[in-house]
CSV table of C-alpha atoms and ligand atoms in Angstrom, one decimal:
chain,number,residue,atom,x,y,z
A,1,UNK,CA,4.9,-1.7,-26.2
A,2,UNK,CA,1.7,-1.2,-25.5
A,3,UNK,CA,1.6,-0.5,-20.9
A,4,UNK,CA,-0.4,-2.9,-19.0
A,5,UNK,CA,-2.9,-0.6,-17.7
A,6,UNK,CA,-4.0,2.5,-19.5
A,7,UNK,CA,-5.9,4.0,-16.6
A,8,UNK,CA,-4.2,3.7,-13.2
A,9,UNK,CA,-5.3,5.3,-9.8
A,10,UNK,CA,-2.6,5.5,-7.0
A,11,UNK,CA,-3.8,6.9,-3.1
A,12,UNK,CA,-0.6,8.3,-1.6
A,13,UNK,CA,1.1,9.2,-4.5
A,14,UNK,CA,2.6,12.5,-2.9
A,15,UNK,CA,5.4,10.5,-1.5
A,16,UNK,CA,7.7,7.5,-1.3
A,17,UNK,CA,6.3,4.3,-2.9
A,18,UNK,CA,2.9,6.0,-4.5
A,19,UNK,CA,5.2,8.5,-6.2
A,20,UNK,CA,7.1,6.2,-7.5
A,21,UNK,CA,4.5,4.0,-8.7
A,22,UNK,CA,3.0,6.7,-10.2
A,23,UNK,CA,6.2,7.5,-12.4
A,24,UNK,CA,6.9,4.0,-13.4
A,25,UNK,CA,3.1,3.8,-14.7
A,26,UNK,CA,3.3,6.9,-16.2
A,27,UNK,CA,3.9,6.7,-20.1
A,28,UNK,CA,1.9,8.3,-23.1
A,29,UNK,CA,-1.5,7.3,-23.4
A,30,UNK,CA,-2.3,6.3,-20.3
A,31,UNK,CA,-4.4,8.5,-17.8
A,32,UNK,CA,-3.1,8.3,-14.1
A,33,UNK,CA,-5.7,9.5,-10.9
A,34,UNK,CA,-3.2,10.9,-8.2
A,35,UNK,CA,-4.8,11.2,-4.7
A,36,UNK,CA,-2.9,12.6,-1.4
A,37,UNK,CA,-3.2,15.4,0.9
A,38,UNK,CA,0.1,17.7,0.2
A,39,UNK,CA,-0.8,19.6,-2.7
A,40,UNK,CA,2.8,20.5,-3.3
A,41,UNK,CA,4.2,17.1,-3.0
A,42,UNK,CA,1.0,16.0,-5.1
A,43,UNK,CA,1.4,18.0,-7.9
A,44,UNK,CA,5.5,17.2,-7.8
A,45,UNK,CA,4.3,13.8,-8.8
A,46,UNK,CA,2.0,15.0,-11.1
A,47,UNK,CA,4.2,16.8,-13.2
A,48,UNK,CA,6.9,13.7,-13.5
A,49,UNK,CA,3.9,12.0,-14.6
A,50,UNK,CA,3.0,14.7,-17.1
A,51,UNK,CA,6.7,14.9,-18.6
A,52,UNK,CA,6.5,10.9,-19.2
A,53,UNK,CA,3.4,11.8,-21.4
A,54,UNK,CA,1.0,10.6,-19.2
A,55,UNK,CA,-2.5,12.3,-18.5
A,56,UNK,CA,-2.9,13.2,-14.8
A,57,UNK,CA,-5.7,14.2,-12.7
A,58,UNK,CA,-5.0,14.6,-9.2
A,59,UNK,CA,-7.4,15.1,-5.9
A,60,UNK,CA,-6.3,16.2,-2.7
A,61,UNK,CA,-8.8,13.7,-1.0
A,62,UNK,CA,-8.1,12.3,2.6
A,63,UNK,CA,-8.8,8.7,2.3
A,64,UNK,CA,-10.2,8.3,5.9
A,65,UNK,CA,-13.4,10.5,4.3
A,66,UNK,CA,-15.3,7.9,2.7
A,67,UNK,CA,-17.7,9.9,0.8
A,68,UNK,CA,-15.2,12.5,-0.8
A,69,UNK,CA,-12.9,9.3,-1.8
A,70,UNK,CA,-16.2,7.6,-3.5
A,71,UNK,CA,-17.4,10.8,-5.1
A,72,UNK,CA,-13.8,11.7,-6.6
A,73,UNK,CA,-13.1,7.9,-7.7
A,74,UNK,CA,-16.5,7.2,-9.2
A,75,UNK,CA,-16.4,10.6,-11.1
A,76,UNK,CA,-12.8,10.1,-12.4
A,77,UNK,CA,-13.9,6.2,-13.4
A,78,UNK,CA,-16.8,8.1,-15.3
A,79,UNK,CA,-14.7,9.8,-17.4
A,80,UNK,CA,-11.6,7.4,-17.4
A,81,UNK,CA,-12.6,3.6,-16.8
A,82,UNK,CA,-10.1,2.3,-14.2
A,83,UNK,CA,-7.9,-0.6,-15.1
A,84,UNK,CA,-5.7,-0.5,-12.3
A,85,UNK,CA,-6.3,1.0,-8.4
A,86,UNK,CA,-3.7,1.1,-6.0
A,87,UNK,CA,-4.8,1.3,-2.3
A,88,UNK,CA,-1.3,2.3,-1.1
A,89,UNK,CA,-2.0,5.3,1.5
A,90,UNK,CA,-0.8,4.5,4.4
A,91,UNK,CA,0.7,5.8,8.2
A,92,UNK,CA,2.9,4.6,10.5
A,93,UNK,CA,3.4,5.2,14.0
A,94,UNK,CA,4.5,2.9,17.4
A,95,UNK,CA,4.7,3.0,21.1
A,96,UNK,CA,7.5,4.3,23.1
A,97,UNK,CA,10.1,1.8,23.5
A,98,UNK,CA,9.8,2.4,27.2
A,99,UNK,CA,5.8,2.6,27.3
A,100,UNK,CA,3.7,-0.5,27.4
A,101,UNK,CA,1.2,0.9,25.8
A,102,UNK,CA,0.7,2.7,22.3
A,103,UNK,CA,-2.9,4.5,23.3
A,104,UNK,CA,-6.2,3.7,21.5
A,105,UNK,CA,-6.3,7.0,19.6
A,106,UNK,CA,-2.7,6.3,17.7
A,107,UNK,CA,-3.8,2.7,17.2
A,108,UNK,CA,-7.4,3.9,15.5
A,109,UNK,CA,-5.6,6.5,13.6
A,110,UNK,CA,-3.5,4.1,11.7
A,111,UNK,CA,-6.5,1.9,11.5
A,112,UNK,CA,-8.4,4.6,10.2
A,113,UNK,CA,-6.2,5.2,7.7
A,114,UNK,CA,-4.7,1.9,6.2
A,115,UNK,CA,-7.3,-0.5,6.7
A,116,UNK,CA,-10.7,1.8,6.8
A,117,UNK,CA,-9.2,3.7,4.3
A,118,UNK,CA,-8.1,1.4,1.7
A,119,UNK,CA,-11.7,-0.3,1.9
A,120,UNK,CA,-13.0,3.6,1.6
A,121,UNK,CA,-10.6,3.5,-1.8
A,122,UNK,CA,-11.4,0.0,-3.3
A,123,UNK,CA,-15.0,-0.4,-2.7
A,124,UNK,CA,-16.6,2.4,-4.4
A,125,UNK,CA,-14.7,1.3,-7.7
A,126,UNK,CA,-15.9,-2.9,-7.4
A,127,UNK,CA,-19.2,-2.5,-8.8
A,128,UNK,CA,-17.8,-1.1,-12.3
A,129,UNK,CA,-15.0,-3.1,-12.5
A,130,UNK,CA,-17.0,-6.3,-12.1
A,131,UNK,CA,-19.5,-4.8,-14.5
A,132,UNK,CA,-16.9,-4.3,-17.1
A,133,UNK,CA,-15.0,-7.8,-16.1
A,134,UNK,CA,-11.8,-6.6,-16.2
A,135,UNK,CA,-9.3,-5.0,-13.8
A,136,UNK,CA,-7.1,-5.1,-10.8
A,137,UNK,CA,-6.9,-3.9,-7.1
A,138,UNK,CA,-3.8,-3.7,-5.4
A,139,UNK,CA,-3.4,-3.0,-2.0
A,140,UNK,CA,-0.4,-2.1,0.1
A,141,UNK,CA,-0.1,-4.1,3.0
A,142,UNK,CA,3.3,-4.6,4.7
A,143,UNK,CA,5.3,-7.6,6.0
A,144,UNK,CA,3.9,-6.6,9.5
A,145,UNK,CA,0.8,-8.4,8.1
A,146,UNK,CA,2.2,-11.6,8.7
A,147,UNK,CA,2.9,-11.6,12.4
A,148,UNK,CA,2.2,-8.7,15.0
A,149,UNK,CA,5.3,-6.8,16.1
A,150,UNK,CA,5.8,-5.4,19.6
A,151,UNK,CA,7.3,-2.5,18.3
A,152,UNK,CA,4.1,-1.0,16.2
A,153,UNK,CA,0.8,-3.0,17.5
A,154,UNK,CA,-1.5,-0.4,15.6
A,155,UNK,CA,0.3,-0.6,12.4
A,156,UNK,CA,0.4,-4.7,12.5
A,157,UNK,CA,-2.8,-4.8,13.0
A,158,UNK,CA,-3.8,-2.4,10.4
A,159,UNK,CA,-2.1,-4.3,7.9
A,160,UNK,CA,-2.7,-7.5,9.0
A,161,UNK,CA,-6.9,-6.7,8.9
A,162,UNK,CA,-6.1,-5.5,4.8
A,163,UNK,CA,-4.5,-8.3,3.9
A,164,UNK,CA,-7.3,-10.3,5.4
A,165,UNK,CA,-9.5,-8.1,3.4
A,166,UNK,CA,-7.9,-8.1,0.0
A,167,UNK,CA,-7.6,-12.0,0.1
A,168,UNK,CA,-11.1,-12.2,0.9
A,169,UNK,CA,-12.0,-9.7,-1.5
A,170,UNK,CA,-10.1,-11.7,-4.5
A,171,UNK,CA,-11.8,-14.7,-3.8
A,172,UNK,CA,-15.3,-12.5,-4.3
A,173,UNK,CA,-14.1,-11.1,-7.5
A,174,UNK,CA,-12.3,-13.9,-9.6
A,175,UNK,CA,-15.6,-14.6,-11.3
A,176,UNK,CA,-16.0,-11.3,-12.2
A,177,UNK,CA,-12.5,-11.3,-13.8
A,178,UNK,CA,-11.3,-8.5,-11.5
A,179,UNK,CA,-8.2,-9.7,-9.7
A,180,UNK,CA,-6.4,-8.6,-6.6
A,181,UNK,CA,-2.9,-8.4,-5.7
A,182,UNK,CA,-1.9,-8.1,-2.1
A,183,UNK,CA,1.4,-6.5,-1.5
A,184,UNK,CA,3.5,-7.1,1.4
A,185,UNK,CA,6.8,-5.1,1.3
A,186,UNK,CA,9.8,-4.9,4.1
A,187,UNK,CA,11.8,-2.1,4.2
A,188,UNK,CA,12.3,0.7,1.6
A,189,UNK,CA,13.6,4.0,1.9
A,190,UNK,CA,11.0,6.7,2.4
A,191,UNK,CA,9.7,9.5,4.3
A,192,UNK,CA,8.0,6.6,6.2
A,193,UNK,CA,11.1,4.8,7.3
A,194,UNK,CA,13.1,8.1,7.9
A,195,UNK,CA,11.1,8.2,11.0
A,196,UNK,CA,12.2,4.4,12.0
A,197,UNK,CA,14.9,4.4,15.0
A,198,UNK,CA,16.1,0.9,14.8
A,199,UNK,CA,17.3,-1.6,12.1
A,200,UNK,CA,15.7,-1.7,8.6
A,201,UNK,CA,17.5,-5.2,7.4
A,202,UNK,CA,17.0,-5.4,3.7
A,203,UNK,CA,16.2,-2.0,2.8
A,204,UNK,CA,15.6,-1.1,-0.7
A,205,UNK,CA,15.0,2.0,-2.4
A,206,UNK,CA,11.7,3.6,-3.1
A,207,UNK,CA,12.2,3.1,-6.8
A,208,UNK,CA,13.3,-1.0,-6.5
A,209,UNK,CA,10.5,-1.5,-4.3
A,210,UNK,CA,8.1,0.3,-6.9
A,211,UNK,CA,9.9,-1.7,-9.7
A,212,UNK,CA,9.4,-5.0,-7.8
A,213,UNK,CA,5.7,-4.2,-6.6
A,214,UNK,CA,5.0,-3.0,-10.5
A,215,UNK,CA,6.1,-6.1,-12.1
A,216,UNK,CA,4.5,-8.3,-9.6
A,217,UNK,CA,0.7,-6.3,-10.4
A,218,UNK,CA,1.5,-6.4,-14.3
A,219,UNK,CA,2.3,-10.1,-14.1
A,220,UNK,CA,-1.4,-10.8,-12.4
A,221,UNK,CA,0.1,-12.3,-8.8
A,222,UNK,CA,-1.8,-12.9,-6.3
A,223,UNK,CA,0.8,-11.7,-3.7
A,224,UNK,CA,3.8,-9.6,-3.9
A,225,UNK,CA,5.9,-9.9,-0.9
A,226,UNK,CA,9.7,-9.2,-0.6
A,227,UNK,CA,12.6,-9.4,0.5
A,228,UNK,CA,12.1,-13.4,1.1
A,229,UNK,CA,14.2,-13.7,4.0
A,230,UNK,CA,11.9,-11.3,5.5
A,231,UNK,CA,8.7,-12.7,4.8
A,232,UNK,CA,10.2,-16.2,5.5
A,233,UNK,CA,11.4,-15.2,9.2
A,234,UNK,CA,8.0,-13.4,9.8
A,235,UNK,CA,5.7,-16.6,8.7
A,236,UNK,CA,8.2,-18.8,10.8
A,237,UNK,CA,7.4,-16.4,13.6
A,238,UNK,CA,3.5,-17.1,12.7
A,239,UNK,CA,3.7,-20.6,12.4
A,240,UNK,CA,6.1,-21.6,15.3
A,241,UNK,CA,4.2,-22.1,18.8
A,242,UNK,CA,3.9,-18.7,20.4
A,243,UNK,CA,6.3,-18.4,22.9
A,244,UNK,CA,9.2,-19.1,19.9
A,245,UNK,CA,8.0,-16.0,18.0
A,246,UNK,CA,7.7,-14.0,20.9
A,247,UNK,CA,11.1,-14.7,22.1
A,248,UNK,CA,12.6,-13.8,18.5
A,249,UNK,CA,10.8,-10.4,17.9
A,250,UNK,CA,11.2,-9.5,21.6
A,251,UNK,CA,14.7,-8.6,20.8
A,252,UNK,CA,13.9,-6.5,17.9
A,253,UNK,CA,14.2,-2.8,19.4
A,254,UNK,CA,12.6,-0.4,17.0
A,255,UNK,CA,10.7,2.9,17.4
A,256,UNK,CA,8.7,4.8,14.9
A,257,UNK,CA,8.9,8.6,15.7
A,258,UNK,CA,5.1,10.2,15.1
A,259,UNK,CA,4.9,11.8,11.6
B,1,LIG,N1,8.6,2.8,4.1
B,1,LIG,C1,8.5,1.1,4.4
B,1,LIG,O1,9.0,0.6,4.6
B,1,LIG,C2,6.8,0.3,4.3
B,1,LIG,C3,7.4,-0.9,4.4
B,1,LIG,C4,6.0,-1.7,4.2
B,1,LIG,C5,4.8,-1.3,3.8
B,1,LIG,N2,4.9,0.6,3.8
B,1,LIG,C6,3.5,0.7,3.1
B,1,LIG,O2,3.5,1.2,1.8
B,1,LIG,C7,2.7,2.6,1.7
B,1,LIG,C8,3.4,3.5,1.1
B,1,LIG,O3,4.5,4.1,2.2
B,1,LIG,P1,5.7,5.0,2.0
B,1,LIG,O4,6.8,4.4,2.7
B,1,LIG,O5,5.8,5.6,0.9
B,1,LIG,O6,4.9,6.4,3.0
B,1,LIG,P2,5.3,7.8,3.1
B,1,LIG,O7,6.2,8.2,2.0
B,1,LIG,O8,4.6,8.4,4.2
B,1,LIG,O9,3.5,7.9,1.8
B,1,LIG,C9,3.0,8.0,2.6
B,1,LIG,C10,2.1,7.8,1.7
B,1,LIG,O10,0.0,8.3,2.2
B,1,LIG,C11,-0.7,9.2,1.8
B,1,LIG,N3,-1.2,9.3,3.2
B,1,LIG,C12,-1.2,9.1,4.1
B,1,LIG,N4,-2.3,9.4,4.9
B,1,LIG,C13,-3.3,10.0,4.0
B,1,LIG,C14,-4.7,10.2,4.1
B,1,LIG,N5,-5.3,10.0,5.2
B,1,LIG,N6,-5.3,10.3,3.0
B,1,LIG,C15,-4.5,10.0,1.7
B,1,LIG,N7,-3.5,10.1,1.6
B,1,LIG,C16,-2.5,9.7,2.7
B,1,LIG,C17,0.5,10.5,2.3
B,1,LIG,O11,0.1,11.4,1.4
B,1,LIG,P3,0.5,13.2,2.0
B,1,LIG,O12,1.9,13.4,2.3
B,1,LIG,O13,0.1,13.8,1.1
B,1,LIG,O14,-0.3,13.6,3.6
B,1,LIG,C18,1.6,9.9,1.3
B,1,LIG,O15,1.4,10.1,-0.3
B,1,LIG,C19,2.1,2.4,3.2
B,1,LIG,O16,0.6,1.8,3.1
B,1,LIG,C20,3.0,2.0,4.0
B,1,LIG,O17,2.5,1.8,5.0
B,1,LIG,C21,5.8,1.0,3.6
C-alpha cells in the first residue's frame, strides 16, 4: 500500500514520540527529514528509518534558533516538497512542589521551545504548502493544553498557546487545502516521562502513542486527543466553575525533575 505522505519532517526525532513517529512513517519511497540536537540519538533514529527503506536527511538544529530552523526547512523542502510537517520537539519542567514559583527563566525556556520553537518550525513552510495546495501540519501539544495544572504552569502555558496557535492556523489554511492536526496526548513512556515524579494514569508506550497519532494524522483528523478519560476530565475542570477545577487539580501532586 502506498504511504499516505511521501515526504515527512519531524522535529524532536532523536527521542521518545518523535523517534517512534519517524520509524512509523519510514518506508520505501518516503523521504524523511529529522531534526534534533543530540547527534548520536538522531543518527540512531535515522539508521532505523533507513533500515525500513526510507531516504533520510538529518539536521542538528535547535528549534529556538528561528533562522537556522527556517533555512534548513526551506532547503530540504526545495529538494523534497514536504507533505507532512510534525512539530513535536518539546521540553518540560516544573516547580519544586514546596516552592510557590517556577521561576521566569524555566517558564520562558518551555515557552521558547514548545510554543515559539513550534512556530519557528511551522511558519517557514506555510507559503510552500499553500502554494502547492496540499499537505498537513501537525503540532504536538498535550492534554495540559486544556487546563492549567498547578504542577507545571510554564508547560501548560506553552501547550495551551500551541493548541490555540494551531487551531487558528487551521482556519487560515483550510482554503489553501492545507490541513492542521492538533495532537494532545496524555502520558506516554519516554525520557521526558522518566523525569516525572507522581502518578501517570493511563500511561501508554511511546510506540502505542505514535500509532494513535499517526492514525489520526493519516485520517486527516483536526484533533487527536487521548486517552479520553483524561481529556474529558481536564475539559470538565476547564468548563466547571473555577473553584471546582482548582479543588480537583490541587489533589494532583506531581513534580517534573529538571532535564
Ligand atoms: N511524554 C509525555 O507523557 C508527553 C505527554 C504529552 C505531550 N508530550 C509532548 O510530546 C512531545 C515529545 O515528547 P517526548 O516525551 O517524546 O519527549 P523526549 O523523549 O524528551 O523528546 C523530546 C524531543 O524534543 C527534542 N528537543 C527538545 N528541545 C529541543 C530544541 N530546543 N530544539 C530541537 N529539538 C529539541 C529533543 O531533542 P534532543 O534530545 O536531541 O535535544 C527530543 O528529540 C513533546 O512536545 C512533549 O511536550 C509528551
